[in-house]
CSV table of C-alpha atoms in Angstrom, one decimal:
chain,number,residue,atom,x,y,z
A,1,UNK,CA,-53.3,-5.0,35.4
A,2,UNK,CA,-56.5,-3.1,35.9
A,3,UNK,CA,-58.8,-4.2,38.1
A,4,UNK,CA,-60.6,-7.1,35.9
A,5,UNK,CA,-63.8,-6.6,37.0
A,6,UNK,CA,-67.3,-5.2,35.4
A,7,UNK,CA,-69.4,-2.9,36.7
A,8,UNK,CA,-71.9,-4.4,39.3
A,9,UNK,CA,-74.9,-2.5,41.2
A,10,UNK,CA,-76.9,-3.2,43.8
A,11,UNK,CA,-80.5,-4.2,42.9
A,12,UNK,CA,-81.5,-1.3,45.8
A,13,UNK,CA,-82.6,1.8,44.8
A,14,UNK,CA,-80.5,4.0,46.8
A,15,UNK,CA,-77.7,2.0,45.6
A,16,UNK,CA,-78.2,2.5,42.0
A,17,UNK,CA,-78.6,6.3,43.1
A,18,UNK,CA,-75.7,6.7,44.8
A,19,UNK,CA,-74.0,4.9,41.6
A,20,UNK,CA,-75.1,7.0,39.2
A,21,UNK,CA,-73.5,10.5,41.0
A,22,UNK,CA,-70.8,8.6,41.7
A,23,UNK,CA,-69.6,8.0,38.0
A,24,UNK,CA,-71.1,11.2,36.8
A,25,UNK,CA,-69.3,13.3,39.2
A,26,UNK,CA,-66.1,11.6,37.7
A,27,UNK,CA,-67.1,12.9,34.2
A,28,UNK,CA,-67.3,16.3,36.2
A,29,UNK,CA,-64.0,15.3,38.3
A,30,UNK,CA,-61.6,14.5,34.5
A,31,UNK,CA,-62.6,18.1,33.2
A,32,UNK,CA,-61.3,20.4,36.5
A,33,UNK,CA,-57.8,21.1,35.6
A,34,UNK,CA,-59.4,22.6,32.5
A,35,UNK,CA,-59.8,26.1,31.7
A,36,UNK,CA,-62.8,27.4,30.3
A,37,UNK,CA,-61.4,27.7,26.2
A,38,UNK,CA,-60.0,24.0,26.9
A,39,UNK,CA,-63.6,22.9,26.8
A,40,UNK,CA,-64.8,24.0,23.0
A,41,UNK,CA,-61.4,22.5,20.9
A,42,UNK,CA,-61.9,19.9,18.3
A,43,UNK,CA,-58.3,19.9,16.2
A,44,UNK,CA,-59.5,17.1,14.4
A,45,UNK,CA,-62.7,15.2,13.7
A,46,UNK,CA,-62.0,12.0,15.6
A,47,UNK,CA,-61.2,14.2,18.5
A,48,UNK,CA,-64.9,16.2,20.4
A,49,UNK,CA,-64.4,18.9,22.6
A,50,UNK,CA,-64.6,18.2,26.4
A,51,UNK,CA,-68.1,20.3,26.6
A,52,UNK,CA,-69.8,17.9,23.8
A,53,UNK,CA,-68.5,14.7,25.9
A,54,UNK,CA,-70.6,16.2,29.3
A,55,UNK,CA,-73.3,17.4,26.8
A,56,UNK,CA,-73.7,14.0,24.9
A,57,UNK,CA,-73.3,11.7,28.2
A,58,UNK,CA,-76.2,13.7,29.7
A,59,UNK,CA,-78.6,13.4,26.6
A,60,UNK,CA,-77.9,9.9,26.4
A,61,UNK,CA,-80.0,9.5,29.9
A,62,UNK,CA,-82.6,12.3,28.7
A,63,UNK,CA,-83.1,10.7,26.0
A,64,UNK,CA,-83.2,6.7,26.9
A,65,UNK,CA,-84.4,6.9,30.7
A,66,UNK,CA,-86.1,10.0,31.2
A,67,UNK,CA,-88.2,10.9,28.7
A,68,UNK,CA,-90.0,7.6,27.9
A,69,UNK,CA,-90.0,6.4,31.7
A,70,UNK,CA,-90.5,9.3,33.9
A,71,UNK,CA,-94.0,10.4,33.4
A,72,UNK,CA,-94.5,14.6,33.2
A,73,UNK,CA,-90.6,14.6,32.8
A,74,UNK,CA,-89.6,18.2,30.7
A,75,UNK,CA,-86.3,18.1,28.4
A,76,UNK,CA,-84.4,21.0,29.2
A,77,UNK,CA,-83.5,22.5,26.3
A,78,UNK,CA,-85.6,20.6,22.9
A,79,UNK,CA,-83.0,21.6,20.6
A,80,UNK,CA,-80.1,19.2,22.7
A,81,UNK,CA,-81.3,16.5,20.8
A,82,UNK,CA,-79.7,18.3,17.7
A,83,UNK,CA,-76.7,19.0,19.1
A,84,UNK,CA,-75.6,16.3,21.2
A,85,UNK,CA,-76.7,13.0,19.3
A,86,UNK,CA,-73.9,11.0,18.3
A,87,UNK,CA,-75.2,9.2,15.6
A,88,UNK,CA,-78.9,7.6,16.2
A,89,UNK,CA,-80.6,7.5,13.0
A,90,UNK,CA,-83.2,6.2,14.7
A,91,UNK,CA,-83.7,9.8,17.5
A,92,UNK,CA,-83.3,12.2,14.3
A,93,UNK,CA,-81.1,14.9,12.9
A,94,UNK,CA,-78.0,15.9,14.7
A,95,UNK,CA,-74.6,18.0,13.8
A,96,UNK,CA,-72.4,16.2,12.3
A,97,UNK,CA,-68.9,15.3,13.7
A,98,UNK,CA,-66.9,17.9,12.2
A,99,UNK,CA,-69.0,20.9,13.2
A,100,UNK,CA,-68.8,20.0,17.0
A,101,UNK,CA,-66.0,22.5,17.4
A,102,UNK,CA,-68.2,25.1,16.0
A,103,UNK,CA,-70.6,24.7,18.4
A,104,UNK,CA,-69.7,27.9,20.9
A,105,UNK,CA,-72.8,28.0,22.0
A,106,UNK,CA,-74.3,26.4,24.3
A,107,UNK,CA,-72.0,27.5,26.3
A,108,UNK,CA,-69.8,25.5,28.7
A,109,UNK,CA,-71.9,27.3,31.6
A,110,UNK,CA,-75.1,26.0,30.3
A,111,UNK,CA,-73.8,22.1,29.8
A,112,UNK,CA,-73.3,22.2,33.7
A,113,UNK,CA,-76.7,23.8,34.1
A,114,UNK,CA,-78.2,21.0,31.7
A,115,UNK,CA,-76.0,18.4,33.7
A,116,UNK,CA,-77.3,19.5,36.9
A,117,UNK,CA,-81.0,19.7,35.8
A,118,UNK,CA,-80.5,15.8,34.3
A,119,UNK,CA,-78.9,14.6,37.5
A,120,UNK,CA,-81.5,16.1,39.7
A,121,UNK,CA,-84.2,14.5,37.7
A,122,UNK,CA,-82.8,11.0,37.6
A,123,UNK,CA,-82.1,10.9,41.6
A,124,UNK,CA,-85.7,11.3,41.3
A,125,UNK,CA,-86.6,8.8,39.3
A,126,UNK,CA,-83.7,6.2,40.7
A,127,UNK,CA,-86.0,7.1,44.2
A,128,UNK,CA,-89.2,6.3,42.3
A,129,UNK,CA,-91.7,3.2,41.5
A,130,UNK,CA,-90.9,3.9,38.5
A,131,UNK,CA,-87.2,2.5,38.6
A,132,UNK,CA,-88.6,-1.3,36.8
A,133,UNK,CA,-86.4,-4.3,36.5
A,134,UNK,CA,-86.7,-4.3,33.2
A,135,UNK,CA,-85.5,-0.8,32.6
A,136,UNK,CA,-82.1,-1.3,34.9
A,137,UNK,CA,-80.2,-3.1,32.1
A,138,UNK,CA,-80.8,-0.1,30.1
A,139,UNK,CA,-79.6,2.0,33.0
A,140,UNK,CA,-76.2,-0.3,33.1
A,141,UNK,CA,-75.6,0.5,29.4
A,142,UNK,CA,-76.1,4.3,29.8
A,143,UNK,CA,-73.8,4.2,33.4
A,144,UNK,CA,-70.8,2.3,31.0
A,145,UNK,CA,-71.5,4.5,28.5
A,146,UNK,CA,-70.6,6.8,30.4
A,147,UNK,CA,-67.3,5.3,31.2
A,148,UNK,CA,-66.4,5.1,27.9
A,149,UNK,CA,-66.7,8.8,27.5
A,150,UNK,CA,-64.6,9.5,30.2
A,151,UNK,CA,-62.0,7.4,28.5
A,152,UNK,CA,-62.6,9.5,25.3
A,153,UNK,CA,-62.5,12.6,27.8
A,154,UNK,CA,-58.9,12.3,28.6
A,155,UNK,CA,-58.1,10.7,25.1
A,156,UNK,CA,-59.4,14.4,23.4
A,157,UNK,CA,-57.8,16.2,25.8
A,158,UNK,CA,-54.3,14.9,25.8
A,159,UNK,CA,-54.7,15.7,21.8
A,160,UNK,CA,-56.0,19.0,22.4
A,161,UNK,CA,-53.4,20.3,25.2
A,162,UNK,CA,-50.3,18.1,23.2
A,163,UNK,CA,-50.9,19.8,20.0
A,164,UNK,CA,-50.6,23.2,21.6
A,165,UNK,CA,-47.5,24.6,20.9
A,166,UNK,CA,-46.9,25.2,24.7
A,167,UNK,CA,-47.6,21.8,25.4
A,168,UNK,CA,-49.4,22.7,28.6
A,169,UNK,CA,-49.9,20.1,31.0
A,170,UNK,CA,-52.9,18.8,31.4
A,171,UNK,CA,-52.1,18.0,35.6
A,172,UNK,CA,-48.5,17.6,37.7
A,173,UNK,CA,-48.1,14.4,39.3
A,174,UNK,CA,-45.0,12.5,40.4
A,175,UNK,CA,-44.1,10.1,37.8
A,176,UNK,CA,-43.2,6.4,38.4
A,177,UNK,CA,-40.4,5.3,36.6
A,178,UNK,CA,-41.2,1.9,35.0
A,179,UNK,CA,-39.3,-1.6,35.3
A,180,UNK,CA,-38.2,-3.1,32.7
A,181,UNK,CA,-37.0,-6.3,31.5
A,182,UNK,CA,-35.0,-6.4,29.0
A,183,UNK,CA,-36.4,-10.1,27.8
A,184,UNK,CA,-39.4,-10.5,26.6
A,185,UNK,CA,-40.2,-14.2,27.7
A,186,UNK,CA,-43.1,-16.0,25.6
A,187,UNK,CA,-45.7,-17.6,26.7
A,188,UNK,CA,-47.0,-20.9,24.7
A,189,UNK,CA,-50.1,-22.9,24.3
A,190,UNK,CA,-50.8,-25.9,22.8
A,191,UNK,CA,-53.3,-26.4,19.4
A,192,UNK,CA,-56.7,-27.0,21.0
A,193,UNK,CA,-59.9,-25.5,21.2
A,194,UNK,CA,-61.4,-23.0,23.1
A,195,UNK,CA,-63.6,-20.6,24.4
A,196,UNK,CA,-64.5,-16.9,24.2
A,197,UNK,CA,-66.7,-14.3,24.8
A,198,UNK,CA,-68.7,-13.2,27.7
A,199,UNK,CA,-70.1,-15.6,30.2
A,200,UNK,CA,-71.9,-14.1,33.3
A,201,UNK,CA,-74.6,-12.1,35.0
A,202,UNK,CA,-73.0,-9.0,35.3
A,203,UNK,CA,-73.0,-5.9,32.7
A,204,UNK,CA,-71.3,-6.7,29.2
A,205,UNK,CA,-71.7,-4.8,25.8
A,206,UNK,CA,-73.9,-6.7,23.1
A,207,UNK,CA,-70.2,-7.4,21.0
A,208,UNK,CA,-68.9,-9.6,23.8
A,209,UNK,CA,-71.6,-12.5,23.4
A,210,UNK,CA,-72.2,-15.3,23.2
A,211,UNK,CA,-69.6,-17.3,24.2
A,212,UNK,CA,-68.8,-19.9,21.6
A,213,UNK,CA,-65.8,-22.1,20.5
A,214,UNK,CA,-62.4,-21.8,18.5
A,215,UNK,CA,-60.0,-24.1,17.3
A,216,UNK,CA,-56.6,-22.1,18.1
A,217,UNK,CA,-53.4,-23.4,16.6
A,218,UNK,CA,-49.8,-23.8,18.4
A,219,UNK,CA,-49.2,-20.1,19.1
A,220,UNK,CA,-47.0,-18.0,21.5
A,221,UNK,CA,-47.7,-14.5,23.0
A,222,UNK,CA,-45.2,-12.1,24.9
A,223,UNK,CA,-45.3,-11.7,28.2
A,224,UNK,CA,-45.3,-8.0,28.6
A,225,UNK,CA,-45.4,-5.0,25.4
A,226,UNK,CA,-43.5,-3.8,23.2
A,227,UNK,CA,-41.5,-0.6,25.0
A,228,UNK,CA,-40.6,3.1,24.0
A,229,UNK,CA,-37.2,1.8,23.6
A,230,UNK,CA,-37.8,-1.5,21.2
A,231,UNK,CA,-39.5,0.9,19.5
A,232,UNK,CA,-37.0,3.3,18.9
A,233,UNK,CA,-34.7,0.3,17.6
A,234,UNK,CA,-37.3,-0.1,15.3
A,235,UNK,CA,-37.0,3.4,14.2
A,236,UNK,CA,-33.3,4.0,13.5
A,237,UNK,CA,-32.8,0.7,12.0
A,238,UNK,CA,-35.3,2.6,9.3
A,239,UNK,CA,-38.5,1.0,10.0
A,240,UNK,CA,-40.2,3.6,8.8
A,241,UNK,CA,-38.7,3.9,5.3
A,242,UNK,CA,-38.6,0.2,4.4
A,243,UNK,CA,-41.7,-0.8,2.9
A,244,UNK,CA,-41.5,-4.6,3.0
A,245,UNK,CA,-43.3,-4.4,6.7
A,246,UNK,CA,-46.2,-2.1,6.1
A,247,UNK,CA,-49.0,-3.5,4.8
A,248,UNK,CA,-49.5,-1.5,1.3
A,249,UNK,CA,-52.2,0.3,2.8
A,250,UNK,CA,-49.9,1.2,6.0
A,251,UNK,CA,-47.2,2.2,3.1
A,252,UNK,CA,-49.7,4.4,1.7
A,253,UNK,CA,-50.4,6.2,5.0
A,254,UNK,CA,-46.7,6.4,5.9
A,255,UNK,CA,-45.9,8.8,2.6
A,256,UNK,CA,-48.8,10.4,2.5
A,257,UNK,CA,-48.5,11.6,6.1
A,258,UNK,CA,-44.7,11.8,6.4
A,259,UNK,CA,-44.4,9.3,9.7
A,260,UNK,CA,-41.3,8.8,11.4
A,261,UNK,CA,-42.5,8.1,15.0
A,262,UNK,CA,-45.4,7.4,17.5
A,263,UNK,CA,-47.6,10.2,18.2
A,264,UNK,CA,-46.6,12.7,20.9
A,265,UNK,CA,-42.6,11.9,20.5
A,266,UNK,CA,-40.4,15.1,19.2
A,267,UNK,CA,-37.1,15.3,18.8
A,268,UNK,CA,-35.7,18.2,20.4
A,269,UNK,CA,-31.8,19.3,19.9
A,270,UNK,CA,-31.1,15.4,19.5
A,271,UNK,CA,-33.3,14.0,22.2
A,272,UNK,CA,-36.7,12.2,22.2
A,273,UNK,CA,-39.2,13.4,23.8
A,274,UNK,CA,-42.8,13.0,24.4
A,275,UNK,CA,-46.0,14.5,25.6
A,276,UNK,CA,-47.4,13.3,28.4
A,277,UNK,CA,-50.4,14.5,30.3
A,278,UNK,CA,-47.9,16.0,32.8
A,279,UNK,CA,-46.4,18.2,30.2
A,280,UNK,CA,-43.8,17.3,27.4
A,281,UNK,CA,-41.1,15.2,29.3
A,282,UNK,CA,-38.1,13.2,28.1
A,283,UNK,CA,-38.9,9.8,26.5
A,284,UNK,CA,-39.3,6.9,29.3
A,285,UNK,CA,-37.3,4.5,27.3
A,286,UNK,CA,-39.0,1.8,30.0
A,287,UNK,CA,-42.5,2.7,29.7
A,288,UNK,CA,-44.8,0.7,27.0
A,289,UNK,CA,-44.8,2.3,23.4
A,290,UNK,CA,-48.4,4.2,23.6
A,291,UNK,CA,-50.2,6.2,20.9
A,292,UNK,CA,-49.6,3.2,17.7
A,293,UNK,CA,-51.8,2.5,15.0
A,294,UNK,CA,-52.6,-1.0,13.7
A,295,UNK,CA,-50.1,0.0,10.7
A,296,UNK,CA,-47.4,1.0,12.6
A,297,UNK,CA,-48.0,-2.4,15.3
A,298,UNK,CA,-48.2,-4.6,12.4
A,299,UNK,CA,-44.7,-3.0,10.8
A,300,UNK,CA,-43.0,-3.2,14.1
A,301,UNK,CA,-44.1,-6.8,14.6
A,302,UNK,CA,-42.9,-7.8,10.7
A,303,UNK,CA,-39.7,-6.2,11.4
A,304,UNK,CA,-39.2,-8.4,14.9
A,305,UNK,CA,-39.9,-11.7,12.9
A,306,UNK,CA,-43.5,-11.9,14.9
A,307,UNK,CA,-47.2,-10.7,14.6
A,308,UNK,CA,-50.0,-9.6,16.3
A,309,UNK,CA,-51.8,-12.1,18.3
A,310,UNK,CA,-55.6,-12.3,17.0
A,311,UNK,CA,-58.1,-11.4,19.6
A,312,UNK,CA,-59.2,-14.8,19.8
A,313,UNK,CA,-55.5,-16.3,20.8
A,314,UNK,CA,-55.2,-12.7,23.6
A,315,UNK,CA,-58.1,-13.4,25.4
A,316,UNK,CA,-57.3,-17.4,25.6
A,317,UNK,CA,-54.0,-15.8,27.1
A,318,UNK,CA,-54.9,-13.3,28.8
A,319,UNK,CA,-54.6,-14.5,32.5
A,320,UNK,CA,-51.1,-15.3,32.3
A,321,UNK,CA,-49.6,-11.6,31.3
A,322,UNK,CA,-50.1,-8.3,33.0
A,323,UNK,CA,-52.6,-6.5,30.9
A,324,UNK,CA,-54.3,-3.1,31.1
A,325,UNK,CA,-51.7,-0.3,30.6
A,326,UNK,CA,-52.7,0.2,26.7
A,327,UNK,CA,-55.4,-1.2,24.5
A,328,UNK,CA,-53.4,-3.7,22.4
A,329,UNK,CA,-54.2,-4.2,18.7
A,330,UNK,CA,-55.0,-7.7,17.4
A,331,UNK,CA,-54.9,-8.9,14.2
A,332,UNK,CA,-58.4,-9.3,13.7
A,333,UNK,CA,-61.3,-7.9,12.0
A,334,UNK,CA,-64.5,-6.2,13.7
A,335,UNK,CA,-67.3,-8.9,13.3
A,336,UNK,CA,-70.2,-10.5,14.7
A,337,UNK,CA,-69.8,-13.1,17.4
A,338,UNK,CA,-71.7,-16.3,16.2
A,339,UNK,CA,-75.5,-15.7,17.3
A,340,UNK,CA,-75.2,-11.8,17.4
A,341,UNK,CA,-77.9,-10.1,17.3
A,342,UNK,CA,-78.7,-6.0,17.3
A,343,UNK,CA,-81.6,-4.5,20.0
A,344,UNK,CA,-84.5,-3.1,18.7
A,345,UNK,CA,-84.3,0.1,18.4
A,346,UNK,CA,-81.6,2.7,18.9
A,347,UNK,CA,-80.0,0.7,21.5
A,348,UNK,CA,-78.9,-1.6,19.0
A,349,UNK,CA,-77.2,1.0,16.6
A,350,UNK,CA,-74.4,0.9,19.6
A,351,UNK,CA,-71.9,-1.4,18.3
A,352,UNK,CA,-73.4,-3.6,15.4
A,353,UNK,CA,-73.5,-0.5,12.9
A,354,UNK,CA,-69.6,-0.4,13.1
A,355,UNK,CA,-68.9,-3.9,12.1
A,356,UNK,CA,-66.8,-2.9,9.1
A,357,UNK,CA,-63.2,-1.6,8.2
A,358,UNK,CA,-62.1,-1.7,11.7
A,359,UNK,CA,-59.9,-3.7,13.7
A,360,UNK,CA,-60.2,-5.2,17.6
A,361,UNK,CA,-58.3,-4.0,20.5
A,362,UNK,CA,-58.0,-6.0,23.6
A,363,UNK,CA,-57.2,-5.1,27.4
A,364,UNK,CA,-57.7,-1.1,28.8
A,365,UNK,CA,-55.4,1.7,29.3
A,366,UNK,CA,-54.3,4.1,31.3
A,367,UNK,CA,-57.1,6.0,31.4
A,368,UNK,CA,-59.9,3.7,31.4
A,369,UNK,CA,-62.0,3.9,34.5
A,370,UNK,CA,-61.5,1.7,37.3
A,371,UNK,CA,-64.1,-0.8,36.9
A,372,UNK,CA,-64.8,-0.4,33.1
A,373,UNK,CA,-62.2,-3.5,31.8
A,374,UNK,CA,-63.0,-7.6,31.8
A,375,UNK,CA,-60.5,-9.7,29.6
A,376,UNK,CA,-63.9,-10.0,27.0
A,377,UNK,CA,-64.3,-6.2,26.3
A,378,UNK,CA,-63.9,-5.8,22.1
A,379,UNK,CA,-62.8,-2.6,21.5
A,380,UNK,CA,-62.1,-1.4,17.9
A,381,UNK,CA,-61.0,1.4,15.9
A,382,UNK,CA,-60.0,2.3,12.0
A,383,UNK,CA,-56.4,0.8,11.1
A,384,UNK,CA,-54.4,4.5,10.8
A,385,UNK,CA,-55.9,5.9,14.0
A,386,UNK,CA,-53.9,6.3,17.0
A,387,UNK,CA,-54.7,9.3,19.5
A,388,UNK,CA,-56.4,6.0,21.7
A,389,UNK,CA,-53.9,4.9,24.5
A,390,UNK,CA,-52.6,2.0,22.0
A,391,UNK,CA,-49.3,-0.3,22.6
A,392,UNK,CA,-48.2,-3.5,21.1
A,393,UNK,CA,-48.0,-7.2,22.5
A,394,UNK,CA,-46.2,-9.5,20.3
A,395,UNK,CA,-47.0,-12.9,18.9
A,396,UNK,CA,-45.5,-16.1,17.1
């Protein structure tokens, strides 16, 4: 599991200085293997190039911190707010998600140049009087923010380099083969009710509160996810050609694109293989499935005589399974917690806007940031996506 932890920072100054490089200069850290054309790909629209991701990060503390709290602060470039909003109505016009690939200028150069500028600025202002207590939580939100961008960082670029037809590695590391049991052991609790959501004093994301009740019936959830192998079972035993587990929407999505297998897996003179971010390598037939969208989870669970666990029953049973290799689709719906309620302002177009069509995952993944998971974190995404680091824990 990931370390379960949020992210915490000193109430010093220095210390909140010292922070802030220190998960900046990760965002800077993710992109070195790159070369420079790596940087300006966008193959599809869900996927930005790397440069936007440094850009956007670095307009989000322009933006929120600097310019309204740092008195005779300059921007560095006024039409940045154009090109690197994400999608606050509230700040103005921006380029829309598509036309983010388009963008060769400015140039990858001058997003280091405005990322230097920023960062130099905001040691300033971290040093300053004018670091308030009441502008630190904001401060918190732009720092995991951040985070999830580096996340989204490695996400794009594993699409980008796996969809070359060289299938360049993105780095060369050893790889650890993983243990596997062959049983998947399942883990009950009683009917009962319970509690969820966020309860603390650290950092959380407006979606995560407030804690409140469920009533939970008898349910079990497995121990460990579904594997590259189970899958494959799946697969010959023509999951993907027999309708009566997809969801008719899934069914739709499975003609319409052709699917026959996760994302990243080929099959090459008769043997499986997948793209990793060390290059295309033969399927680990041990390692979690990865790279599943809710269609295909909720197919491969129908055809085990199980189902998804809602997000409700996984974080009730979180602490008793290993969690944190992939983000794990539940079976439920992106809503409101009871009481929730959006900022004012453009901080509270974060997460509320997106309450709608999508579904939650639970847990962290591979390349989440150490730091950046708690067993509360909602993530979400649309039902037929699946470049996210996504696996599959099964329920009953």
């Amino acid at each position: 599991m990931k370390e379960n932890s949020v992210l915490t920072i000193p109430n010093s100054i220095t210390n909140w200085a010292e922070k802030y490089l220190q998960i900046r200069n990760h965002s800077v850290k993710i992109c070195e293997p790159l070369e420079i054309e790596d940087y300006v790909v966008q193959p599809i629209v869900d996927v930005s190039p790397p440069k936007w991701h440094l850009g956007h990060t670095t307009w989000f503390f322009e933006t929120f911190v600097l310019e309204p709290n740092f008195p005779g602060y300059q921007v560095f470039d006024a039409q940045y707010n154009f090109v690197f909003n994400s999608y606050y109505e509230t700040i103005g016009a921006r380029v829309i998600r598509t036309d983010r690939g388009n963008l060769s200028r400015p140039s990858v150069s001058d997003i280091y140049q405005y990322r230097k500028y920023v960062d130099e600025q905001m040691d300033a202002f971290l040093k300053s009087e004018y670091l308030t207590e009441k502008i630190k939580p904001l401060l918190e939100l732009g720092l995991n923010h951040e985070q999830q961008h580096q996340e989204l960082l490695l996400t794009d670029i594993k699409y980008i380099l796996g969809h070359n037809p060289l299938f360049p590695a993105y780095k060369n590391e050893d790889i650890l083969k993983k243990e596997h049991s062959e049983i998947i052991e399942m883990i009950h609790f009683d009917e009962g009710v319970y509690e969820i959501g966020f309860q603390g004093e650290d950092f959380s994301f407006d979606n995560e509160l407030g804690r409140h009740k469920v009533y939970l019936n008898d349910f079990e959830i497995a121990d460990r996810l579904v594997s590259n192998r189970e899958y494959l079972l799946f697969m010959d035993a023509g999951g993907y050609n027999d309708f009566r587990h997809w969801h008719a929407e899934g069914w739709d999505w499975v003609k319409q694109n052709e699917a026959k297998s996760p994302l990243y897996w080929h099959l090459i003179d008769g043997q499986w293989m997948n793209y990793t971010l060390n290059g295309l390598q033969e399927l680990d037939l041990n390692d979690a499935v990865c790279h599943i969208n809710f269609y295909e989870a909720s197919a491969l669970a129908s055809w085990k005589g199980m189902r998804l666990p809602t997000e409700a029953e996984w974080e009730v049973a979180s602490n008793h399974f290993e969690w944190g290799n992939r983000w794990e689709w539940t079976n439920s719906a992106y809503l409101p917690y009871p009481g929730f309620k959006k900022e004012a302002g453009a901080v509270g177009e974060y997460n509320g806007k997106f309450m709608v069509n999508q579904m939650v995952l639970r847990g962290a993944s591979d390349a989440t940031p150490s730091g950046h998971s708690r067993n509360t974190y909602r993530n979400f995404f649309q039902t037929g996506l699946k470049w996210q680091f996504t696996g599959i824990r099964l329920a009953q």
